[in-house]
XYZ file of C-alpha atoms in Angstrom:
686
model
C 38.401 7.799 11.079
C 34.777 7.599 9.783
C 33.632 5.684 12.861
C 35.251 8.322 15.016
C 33.398 11.111 13.219
C 30.074 9.262 13.540
C 30.725 8.802 17.250
C 31.469 12.491 17.627
C 28.257 13.513 15.811
C 26.297 11.407 18.302
C 28.281 13.049 21.065
C 27.321 16.500 19.731
C 23.679 15.453 19.787
C 23.981 14.372 23.409
C 25.681 17.682 24.248
C 22.707 19.523 22.700
C 20.294 17.459 24.773
C 22.195 18.436 27.914
C 22.074 22.118 26.991
C 18.441 22.420 25.841
C 15.089 21.229 27.177
C 12.704 20.931 24.245
C 9.043 21.864 24.837
C 6.838 19.647 22.693
C 3.238 20.487 23.642
C 3.173 24.025 22.290
C 0.808 25.772 19.871
C 1.842 28.916 17.988
C 0.034 32.006 16.894
C 0.652 32.101 13.123
C 0.440 34.769 10.443
C -2.651 35.327 8.318
C -3.092 37.853 5.540
C -5.986 39.454 3.680
C -6.297 42.054 0.940
C -4.991 44.881 3.124
C -3.322 43.532 6.267
C -1.183 40.920 7.947
C -2.156 39.666 11.383
C -0.820 37.111 13.821
C 2.689 36.490 15.128
C 6.149 35.403 14.032
C 9.731 35.055 15.227
C 12.916 36.082 13.477
C 14.320 33.579 10.987
C 16.701 32.113 13.606
C 14.159 32.192 16.425
C 13.790 34.733 19.237
C 15.501 34.322 22.610
C 14.824 36.032 25.905
C 15.338 35.654 29.646
C 12.389 33.861 31.205
C 10.090 35.881 33.454
C 6.742 34.730 34.853
C 4.071 37.434 34.810
C 2.048 37.112 38.019
C 1.560 40.670 39.291
C 1.483 44.209 37.985
C 4.997 44.746 39.381
C 6.198 41.855 37.190
C 4.883 43.716 34.154
C 6.737 46.882 35.187
C 9.903 44.803 35.664
C 9.565 43.340 32.185
C 8.753 46.602 30.403
C 10.984 49.066 32.236
C 13.152 48.209 35.242
C 14.382 44.643 34.658
C 18.170 44.597 33.900
C 18.208 41.620 31.522
C 16.035 42.397 28.494
C 14.732 41.155 26.196
C 12.359 38.981 28.232
C 10.419 35.884 27.282
C 7.158 36.330 29.188
C 5.299 33.367 30.718
C 1.747 34.252 31.745
C -1.390 32.639 33.106
C -4.684 33.102 31.284
C -5.683 35.888 33.673
C -3.063 38.189 32.105
C -3.719 37.171 28.512
C -5.814 40.180 27.526
C -5.623 43.088 25.110
C -4.300 45.625 27.603
C -1.271 43.536 28.598
C -0.555 42.245 25.081
C -0.661 45.711 23.516
C 1.709 47.099 26.141
C 4.167 44.329 25.311
C 3.632 44.776 21.574
C 4.752 48.389 21.865
C 7.857 47.505 23.903
C 11.271 46.538 22.535
C 12.008 44.635 25.751
C 9.773 41.615 24.953
C 11.200 38.748 22.869
C 8.081 36.574 22.997
C 5.145 35.341 25.038
C 4.061 31.879 26.233
C 0.529 31.492 27.603
C -0.233 28.690 30.051
C -3.533 27.091 29.016
C -5.546 26.522 32.162
C -8.818 27.464 33.804
C -6.999 29.146 36.685
C -7.801 32.816 36.850
C -9.874 32.717 33.664
C -11.647 36.018 33.081
C -15.431 36.200 33.029
C -15.202 36.903 29.317
C -12.576 36.695 26.599
C -13.217 37.096 22.883
C -10.192 37.929 20.700
C -12.476 38.481 17.685
C -13.794 41.878 16.577
C -16.977 43.491 17.866
C -18.571 43.242 14.399
C -17.575 39.867 12.835
C -17.321 39.735 9.019
C -18.622 43.273 8.761
C -17.078 43.943 5.333
C -18.365 40.851 3.527
C -21.944 40.551 4.754
C -25.051 41.806 3.002
C -25.248 45.235 4.611
C -23.388 47.923 2.700
C -23.864 51.336 1.127
C -26.142 49.778 -1.500
C -28.111 47.489 0.845
C -29.355 48.644 4.230
C -26.683 51.299 4.546
C -28.036 52.415 7.935
C -27.497 48.853 9.205
C -23.938 48.376 7.932
C -20.938 48.048 10.275
C -23.154 46.924 13.172
C -24.800 50.336 13.404
C -28.025 48.654 14.495
C -26.574 45.993 16.806
C -23.040 45.366 18.066
C -23.055 41.581 17.989
C -19.857 40.851 19.892
C -19.366 43.738 22.339
C -16.853 41.690 24.353
C -14.569 41.355 21.327
C -11.132 42.860 21.937
C -9.755 42.330 18.418
C -6.595 40.605 19.673
C -6.742 37.973 16.909
C -6.505 40.764 14.342
C -3.363 42.410 15.712
C 0.098 41.941 14.158
C 2.804 40.961 16.652
C 6.456 41.067 15.657
C 7.396 38.489 18.299
C 6.283 34.851 18.719
C 3.336 33.974 20.959
C 2.882 30.328 21.968
C 0.347 28.427 24.062
C 1.678 25.865 26.543
C -0.588 22.821 26.820
C 1.455 20.336 28.854
C 1.199 20.833 32.613
C 4.411 18.891 33.321
C 6.434 21.080 30.974
C 4.824 24.145 32.508
C 6.176 22.981 35.870
C 9.644 22.585 34.307
C 9.460 26.202 33.148
C 8.372 27.420 36.558
C 11.155 25.524 38.323
C 13.755 26.880 35.911
C 12.447 30.384 36.590
C 12.334 29.932 40.376
C 15.823 28.398 40.529
C 17.573 30.981 38.374
C 15.475 34.075 37.564
C 13.202 34.876 40.482
C 13.916 38.128 42.263
C 14.973 37.919 45.908
C 13.863 40.916 48.011
C 13.490 42.908 44.810
C 17.085 42.306 43.717
C 17.957 41.213 40.206
C 19.009 37.570 39.858
C 22.574 36.627 38.986
C 23.808 34.643 35.996
C 23.349 31.973 34.758
C 19.729 32.766 33.881
C 17.010 30.582 32.445
C 16.168 31.581 28.870
C 13.637 30.466 26.286
C 13.904 30.345 22.505
C 10.811 30.263 20.240
C 10.890 29.458 16.525
C 7.918 30.449 14.363
C 9.284 32.349 11.394
C 6.636 33.117 8.773
C 7.506 33.384 5.065
C 4.643 35.687 4.045
C 4.551 39.425 4.692
C 2.468 42.547 4.038
C -0.838 41.264 2.584
C -2.380 38.613 0.333
C -1.875 40.715 -2.804
C 1.869 40.960 -2.195
C 2.247 37.351 -1.089
C 0.335 35.843 -4.020
C 2.207 38.059 -6.495
C 5.560 36.898 -5.144
C 4.412 33.283 -5.177
C 3.182 33.616 -8.777
C 6.532 35.135 -9.820
C 8.441 32.245 -8.242
C 6.197 29.726 -9.994
C 6.948 31.371 -13.336
C 10.668 31.963 -13.124
C 12.161 29.736 -10.422
C 13.271 26.142 -10.994
C 12.474 25.344 -7.369
C 9.682 27.771 -6.473
C 8.853 28.344 -2.829
C 5.210 29.006 -1.984
C 4.939 31.784 0.588
C 1.262 31.543 1.490
C -1.851 29.529 0.655
C -5.547 30.453 0.431
C -7.591 29.176 3.348
C -9.583 26.309 1.894
C -11.500 23.154 2.738
C -14.860 21.586 1.797
C -18.513 22.214 2.504
C -20.578 19.119 3.334
C -24.104 18.808 1.964
C -26.912 16.330 1.434
C -30.626 16.402 0.590
C -33.726 14.397 1.404
C -34.091 13.555 -2.294
C -30.843 12.816 -4.151
C -29.661 15.519 -6.559
C -27.826 14.677 -9.773
C -24.277 15.834 -9.094
C -23.322 15.775 -12.785
C -26.172 18.090 -13.811
C -25.153 21.668 -13.096
C -27.250 24.805 -13.030
C -31.015 25.149 -12.785
C -32.743 21.923 -11.795
C -36.155 21.937 -13.456
C -39.136 21.439 -11.123
C -36.779 21.361 -8.127
C -37.611 23.653 -5.224
C -35.413 23.384 -2.135
C -35.540 24.596 1.438
C -31.986 25.109 2.690
C -31.104 24.204 6.292
C -27.576 25.311 7.128
C -24.985 25.831 9.814
C -21.250 26.487 9.963
C -18.428 23.980 10.481
C -15.512 26.153 11.555
C -14.357 28.345 14.367
C -11.130 30.116 15.171
C -9.107 31.429 18.064
C -5.875 33.312 18.684
C -3.796 30.122 18.504
C -3.465 27.870 15.463
C -5.968 24.991 15.424
C -7.096 25.661 19.003
C -10.763 26.326 18.252
C -13.164 24.162 20.283
C -16.000 26.540 19.261
C -18.523 24.719 21.480
C -21.291 27.294 21.615
C -20.123 29.203 18.552
C -20.098 26.227 16.163
C -20.580 22.777 17.677
C -24.025 23.622 19.065
C -25.163 24.326 15.499
C -23.464 21.209 14.064
C -25.032 18.920 16.664
C -28.453 20.530 16.284
C -28.482 20.174 12.499
C -27.254 16.568 12.691
C -29.975 15.781 15.226
C -32.473 17.549 12.949
C -31.468 15.258 10.078
C -31.737 12.194 12.338
C -35.293 13.178 13.311
C -36.446 14.316 9.889
C -34.874 11.964 7.369
C -36.932 8.787 7.989
C -40.221 10.682 7.665
C -39.140 12.400 4.433
C -38.482 8.980 2.935
C -41.832 7.548 3.996
C -43.922 10.661 3.318
C -41.784 12.934 1.119
C -42.853 16.591 1.049
C -43.218 18.409 -2.311
C -40.058 20.437 -1.789
C -36.598 18.977 -1.318
C -34.744 19.815 1.903
C -31.096 20.681 1.305
C -28.766 20.435 4.331
C -25.451 22.270 4.166
C -22.511 22.599 6.560
C -20.387 25.579 5.503
C -16.646 25.712 6.125
C -14.590 28.900 6.504
C -17.413 31.163 7.692
C -15.242 32.731 10.396
C -13.032 34.132 7.612
C -15.517 36.286 5.696
C -17.913 33.500 4.671
C -15.595 31.402 2.508
C -17.834 28.326 2.207
C -21.183 30.030 1.679
C -19.797 32.610 -0.760
C -18.251 29.809 -2.834
C -21.542 27.873 -2.993
C -23.491 30.997 -3.985
C -20.828 31.853 -6.574
C -21.084 28.361 -8.087
C -24.880 28.621 -8.112
C -24.733 31.938 -9.943
C -22.444 30.628 -12.669
C -24.389 27.357 -13.052
C -21.643 25.192 -11.614
C -23.636 23.595 -8.797
C -26.443 21.026 -8.626
C -28.996 23.812 -8.076
C -29.059 27.548 -8.654
C -30.516 30.482 -6.734
C -33.842 30.148 -8.536
C -34.256 26.683 -7.027
C -34.030 28.104 -3.496
C -37.438 28.549 -1.923
C -36.285 29.665 1.541
C -33.514 29.189 4.076
C -33.249 28.380 7.767
C -29.858 28.724 9.438
C -28.878 27.455 12.872
C -26.510 29.832 14.632
C -25.353 29.755 18.234
C -27.973 27.732 20.107
C -26.191 26.699 23.303
C -29.319 27.384 25.330
C -29.161 27.621 29.091
C -31.932 27.891 31.655
C -33.877 31.107 31.308
C -32.805 31.751 27.727
C -35.172 32.042 24.814
C -34.689 31.064 21.208
C -34.722 33.983 18.799
C -35.643 34.132 15.108
C -33.660 36.744 13.179
C -34.790 37.978 9.764
C -33.627 40.655 7.347
C -35.691 43.869 7.533
C -34.521 45.076 4.116
C -35.682 42.075 2.080
C -38.934 42.001 4.074
C -39.881 45.300 2.510
C -40.847 43.082 -0.421
C -44.417 41.922 0.292
C -44.003 38.352 -0.986
C -40.767 37.863 0.993
C -42.373 39.302 4.119
C -45.348 36.959 3.757
C -43.113 33.903 3.365
C -40.904 34.898 6.325
C -43.977 35.466 8.490
C -45.237 31.995 7.592
C -41.834 30.516 8.400
C -41.845 32.281 11.764
C -45.336 30.958 12.401
C -44.249 27.375 11.727
C -41.376 27.686 14.201
C -43.588 29.335 16.804
C -45.991 26.390 16.669
C -43.455 24.224 18.462
C -41.669 26.620 20.774
C -41.625 30.027 22.350
C -39.201 31.276 19.699
C -39.346 35.050 19.462
C -38.729 37.313 16.500
C -37.142 40.721 16.339
C -36.856 43.299 13.576
C -33.177 44.216 13.336
C -30.175 43.428 11.092
C -29.201 39.804 10.682
C -26.430 38.550 12.985
C -23.250 37.298 11.270
C -24.541 34.335 9.237
C -24.123 32.444 5.968
C -27.634 33.571 5.019
C -26.211 37.045 4.395
C -24.197 35.721 1.411
C -27.373 34.274 -0.128
C -29.160 37.592 0.337
C -26.376 39.347 -1.549
C -27.310 37.236 -4.588
C -31.108 37.177 -4.247
C -33.719 38.349 -1.773
C -34.927 34.978 -0.570
C -37.030 34.413 2.558
C -35.046 33.143 5.493
C -34.453 33.028 9.227
C -31.460 32.624 11.514
C -32.077 30.826 14.815
C -29.909 31.863 17.756
C -29.864 31.954 21.542
C -29.380 35.711 21.628
C -31.758 38.593 21.095
C -29.258 41.333 20.354
C -25.566 40.845 21.196
C -24.062 37.366 21.662
C -24.581 35.629 24.963
C -21.392 33.670 24.260
C -18.759 35.184 26.555
C -15.880 33.380 24.809
C -16.785 33.810 21.150
C -13.986 32.580 18.833
C -11.588 31.833 21.666
C -9.956 28.682 23.011
C -12.228 28.929 26.080
C -15.442 28.297 24.144
C -15.395 24.644 25.165
C -17.746 22.048 26.663
C -17.970 23.861 29.979
C -19.169 26.950 28.157
C -21.923 24.839 26.570
C -22.856 23.576 30.046
C -22.093 19.911 29.306
C -21.860 18.607 32.868
C -22.382 15.203 34.498
C -23.092 13.921 37.988
C -19.898 12.823 39.738
C -18.763 9.240 39.422
C -20.100 8.427 35.945
C -17.897 6.223 33.786
C -17.174 7.279 30.174
C -19.707 4.708 28.934
C -22.341 6.046 31.328
C -21.627 9.585 30.179
C -22.399 8.551 26.597
C -26.010 7.706 27.486
C -26.599 10.282 30.210
C -28.967 12.992 29.003
C -27.380 16.256 30.065
C -29.315 19.494 30.213
C -27.358 20.648 27.157
C -28.345 17.490 25.219
C -32.016 17.886 26.129
C -31.939 21.540 25.126
C -30.295 20.884 21.743
C -32.671 17.972 21.081
C -35.633 20.268 21.685
C -34.234 22.802 19.243
C -33.566 20.052 16.690
C -37.133 18.786 17.013
C -38.692 22.183 16.369
C -36.293 22.833 13.467
C -37.085 19.444 11.910
C -40.844 19.908 12.205
C -40.803 23.443 10.853
C -38.586 22.385 7.932
C -41.027 19.581 7.101
C -43.927 22.050 7.006
C -41.842 24.591 5.098
C -41.169 21.903 2.474
C -44.911 21.308 2.135
C -45.240 18.219 4.347
C -48.504 17.281 6.043
C -49.107 18.091 9.691
C -50.337 14.568 10.451
C -46.732 13.299 10.167
C -45.260 15.758 12.675
C -45.617 13.501 15.708
C -43.161 11.106 14.050
C -40.495 13.807 13.942
C -38.646 13.939 17.264
C -34.922 14.291 17.874
C -33.439 11.699 20.209
C -31.682 13.330 23.196
C -29.643 10.149 23.685
C -28.106 10.581 20.241
C -27.453 14.240 21.073
C -25.795 13.023 24.290
C -23.499 10.860 22.174
C -22.671 13.848 20.025
C -21.934 16.104 22.997
C -20.235 13.629 25.298
C -17.353 15.244 27.150
C -13.799 14.018 27.302
C -13.134 14.692 30.984
C -9.416 15.130 30.421
C -9.537 17.674 27.617
C -12.887 19.332 28.382
C -13.755 19.441 24.709
C -16.701 18.169 22.744
C -16.756 14.852 21.003
C -18.886 13.396 18.267
C -18.494 9.722 19.143
C -21.746 8.441 17.718
C -22.937 4.926 18.428
C -25.373 4.602 15.559
C -26.230 1.771 13.195
C -22.962 2.200 11.319
C -19.480 3.201 12.371
C -16.918 5.407 10.752
C -14.367 4.438 8.160
C -11.382 2.730 9.841
C -9.171 5.606 8.716
C -11.569 8.181 10.172
C -12.284 6.783 13.621
C -11.984 10.210 15.212
C -13.684 12.279 17.846
C -13.836 16.029 18.028
C -11.831 15.936 21.231
C -8.830 15.230 19.003
C -9.798 17.516 16.134
C -10.331 21.178 15.555
C -12.673 23.455 13.732
C -10.047 25.997 12.776
C -9.796 26.340 8.990
C -6.227 26.150 7.671
C -4.507 26.068 4.313
C -2.385 23.007 5.032
C -4.921 20.246 5.487
C -8.591 19.419 5.807
C -9.810 19.636 9.425
C -10.981 16.157 10.472
C -14.360 17.592 11.489
C -15.228 18.011 7.782
C -14.734 14.345 6.966
C -16.218 13.365 10.278
C -19.486 15.194 9.593
C -19.508 13.684 6.093
C -19.386 10.174 7.528
C -21.930 10.933 10.240
C -24.318 12.133 7.522
C -23.704 8.863 5.678
C -24.549 7.154 8.978
C -27.806 9.054 9.323
C -29.021 8.987 5.724
C -27.258 6.068 4.046
C -28.359 2.608 2.990
C -26.325 -0.539 3.543
C -25.528 -2.336 0.272
C -24.087 -5.757 -0.497
C -21.290 -4.304 -2.674
C -17.764 -5.585 -2.214
C -14.943 -3.223 -1.297
C -13.789 -3.046 -4.915
C -17.328 -2.371 -6.166
C -17.868 0.226 -3.450
C -14.800 2.115 -4.594
C -15.783 1.871 -8.282
C -19.602 2.017 -8.400
C -19.664 3.549 -11.902
C -18.673 0.132 -13.283
C -22.015 -1.297 -12.091
C -25.196 -0.687 -14.067
C -27.284 -0.993 -10.903
C -25.537 1.912 -9.161
C -25.664 5.644 -9.871
C -22.590 7.610 -8.878
C -24.224 10.842 -10.058
C -26.915 10.525 -7.395
C -24.982 8.857 -4.592
C -21.621 8.658 -2.868
C -20.301 5.324 -1.642
C -18.504 4.743 1.655
C -16.642 1.628 2.726
C -17.034 1.577 6.509
C -16.238 -0.740 9.368
C -19.357 -2.212 10.923
C -20.439 -2.021 14.565
C -18.178 -3.824 17.000
C -19.221 -7.352 17.864
C -18.962 -8.993 21.287
C -15.379 -10.084 20.624
C -14.448 -6.610 19.364
C -14.171 -7.467 15.659
C -15.875 -5.431 12.928
C -17.404 -6.563 9.657
C -16.940 -3.807 7.016
C -19.548 -3.057 4.369
C -20.555 -0.461 1.752
C -22.959 2.424 2.414
C -24.781 4.373 -0.284
C -25.745 7.964 0.621
C -26.495 11.257 -1.095
C -23.746 13.040 0.862
C -21.319 15.270 -1.023
C -18.354 17.553 -0.527
C -18.005 20.803 -2.423
C -15.029 23.156 -2.461
C -14.868 25.856 0.171
C -12.316 28.293 -1.225
C -12.933 31.960 -1.844
C -13.915 32.864 -5.433
C -11.307 35.627 -5.209
C -8.587 33.031 -5.854
C -10.432 31.536 -8.810
C -10.880 35.024 -10.264
C -7.270 35.962 -9.356
C -8.663 39.029 -7.583
C -6.399 38.966 -4.545
C -7.474 42.450 -3.479
C -11.192 41.702 -3.803
C -13.665 43.653 -1.688
C -16.529 41.261 -2.458
C -14.973 37.959 -1.393
C -12.726 36.655 1.351
C -9.013 37.039 0.603
C -7.575 35.258 3.637
C -4.332 33.347 3.212
C -2.098 31.586 5.701
C 1.658 32.035 5.706
C 3.912 29.041 5.248
C 6.647 28.202 7.740
C 9.359 25.596 8.170
C 9.864 25.160 11.886
C 7.629 25.598 14.927
C 9.439 24.719 18.142
C 10.340 25.919 21.621
C 13.156 25.176 24.063
C 14.719 26.472 27.279
C 18.348 26.598 28.433
C 20.689 28.431 30.779
C 22.401 31.520 29.446
C 25.597 33.092 30.765
C 26.403 36.769 31.164
C 27.478 38.766 28.121
C 31.017 39.066 29.413
C 31.332 35.306 29.921
C 29.814 34.682 26.488
C 32.387 36.964 24.865
C 35.174 35.171 26.705
C 33.786 31.794 25.587
C 33.707 32.976 21.996
C 37.292 34.139 22.119
C 38.496 30.897 23.716
C 36.418 28.809 21.299
C 37.807 30.648 18.292
C 41.334 30.198 19.582
C 40.913 26.456 20.201
C 39.108 25.896 16.916
C 41.877 27.710 15.039
C 44.536 25.589 16.718
C 42.646 22.355 15.981
C 42.142 23.326 12.350
C 45.883 23.880 12.058
C 46.601 20.519 13.644
C 44.101 18.689 11.445
C 45.409 20.431 8.334
C 48.935 19.380 9.194
C 48.700 15.578 8.832
C 52.305 15.234 9.872
C 51.542 16.743 13.267
C 48.355 14.709 13.643
C 50.144 11.452 12.942
C 52.118 11.855 16.174
C 48.929 11.350 18.160
C 47.670 7.898 19.044
C 44.127 7.001 17.773
C 42.772 7.438 21.287
C 44.221 10.961 21.539
C 42.958 11.769 18.036
C 39.425 10.895 19.218
C 39.848 13.207 22.200
C 41.056 15.939 19.884
C 38.001 15.530 17.623
C 35.770 15.463 20.681
C 37.165 18.781 21.878
C 36.838 20.218 18.392
C 33.160 19.323 17.971
C 32.307 20.275 21.525
C 33.711 23.782 21.259
C 32.332 24.145 17.735
C 28.868 23.312 19.021
C 28.819 25.620 22.024
């Protein structure tokens, strides 16, 4: 009997496989919440189902929203139709069950930015009390192409389809069963799609965190509904800082060089952020490569502090946390240690573009700040044709530092006023947008060493940043000729995976990454989430160890427990056990690296203060969910479905009676009993 039941369960599974085609390579739009709103997408708890319809023309949209006889529809669209106008029309219609977007370059619009026109406008420095006439992008609309789609709340699921083969399966199912013939409606059976992306959190962060806190207090098995967006900042300095000594560091003056680590897009974890983020990451890494050896041989009076901030796309999570820790003496330095700041923004330069220096006009009303900023501009102008402009600062981490103290600082960017990035915070801001192109016929190994125009451009920016930072820290001009970024290393950091068209950071330097972190950015993302640390954070940490670390003769055990050795100082250094460079036969000899590279928490202070409705800090949370999946199947007409239900209920009732009556069942042979169970499970399943 037991074997028969096990056989029938397997049979049910095979029946399900015959009914449904599961779509694996899909990416959902998920729900995010802040102090006042919920945004994103979700399905009903049991998933949403609709008849498949491919949106290719305006008449298809009319069919979906008004005249089609088989609503609700599950809309399949190319990128050309994925815009605010179409999405808002479907949002306001009860005839749409969900949307699936085919990720491709076909029909891509000249511009697409689902972010707002004024990024992070409520958490920057400009407000009623500071430059009120500059607040809310009154001076400059930084992202005029922004359509705000990422900040809308959709009551139906929206998925991205990444696999071309499965996209063809969808199209064939549609063409075979759903496509109109001479304008006539198709006949049943129809091809349908079901999307599952139910989100547990609703309303806003205040409501979600309150409900989560109540469950934690009173429930035996509490269920967390949402989590704060969180990760880590990565930082290092030319002179090691004592990580155990918090607060003001006596006689320590630092020049901060910073950039951001994260990006975002409409779809979860699909944030290549090439021009928006990666250009800054690569430039600052190349700056460190050019600058670090000289600072060790001829150290300038001031320390240079390099920081990569995480969560900046979500109201400056990383930078606001570091400033908060500085203000409450819970960081290695405080605001009084900060001499000045230089931030690298979007610097994906193309031919004919200039580099622009942005400063804050409000703080420059102070004479000493204005003098220092002018000197900083002069140092940058020595090495390039960088131009300055008096206007509000673009969205930047520097704004969070200015909220705490009026320090001198500049933001470098490739735009004068509004962004030149046509795909800001979208899945299309990829390597092609950064102009990473190669001559035809190059092998992947040849691409690694080929100096693209993008690599040369970023290396030039890194060189001027490195030299100006050295002067800003008080270094001598005679050492400047030794500070030059290597475009070949930049080429390594911007090498393109020709299959995914995304940026990689596959460095071939003196050291290699930890065996457990042998990653490239073509397989990672820069989208900050609540569920796990994006690999780019750890990746940048290990690259910094590559660039600034020293090889030691410590064993693996000693490397993991350096505090047990009197010759090592865990307060000044971090220790990394890495695999060495590959030998001729492909083997690697691991060893220990000592470097002054650290991680620090990047989580909004609002969650430490339990101020979930804070207006001063980011309050972004991400909803939890249990199942994200998609599948297609054939659906019958309503009349046939009703008839099936009636017949199924009748047969199931009869079988239950037979099974309950053992006397009747005993008259059947074992073979007929198996057939009876088969029929029972089959009709129960369908």
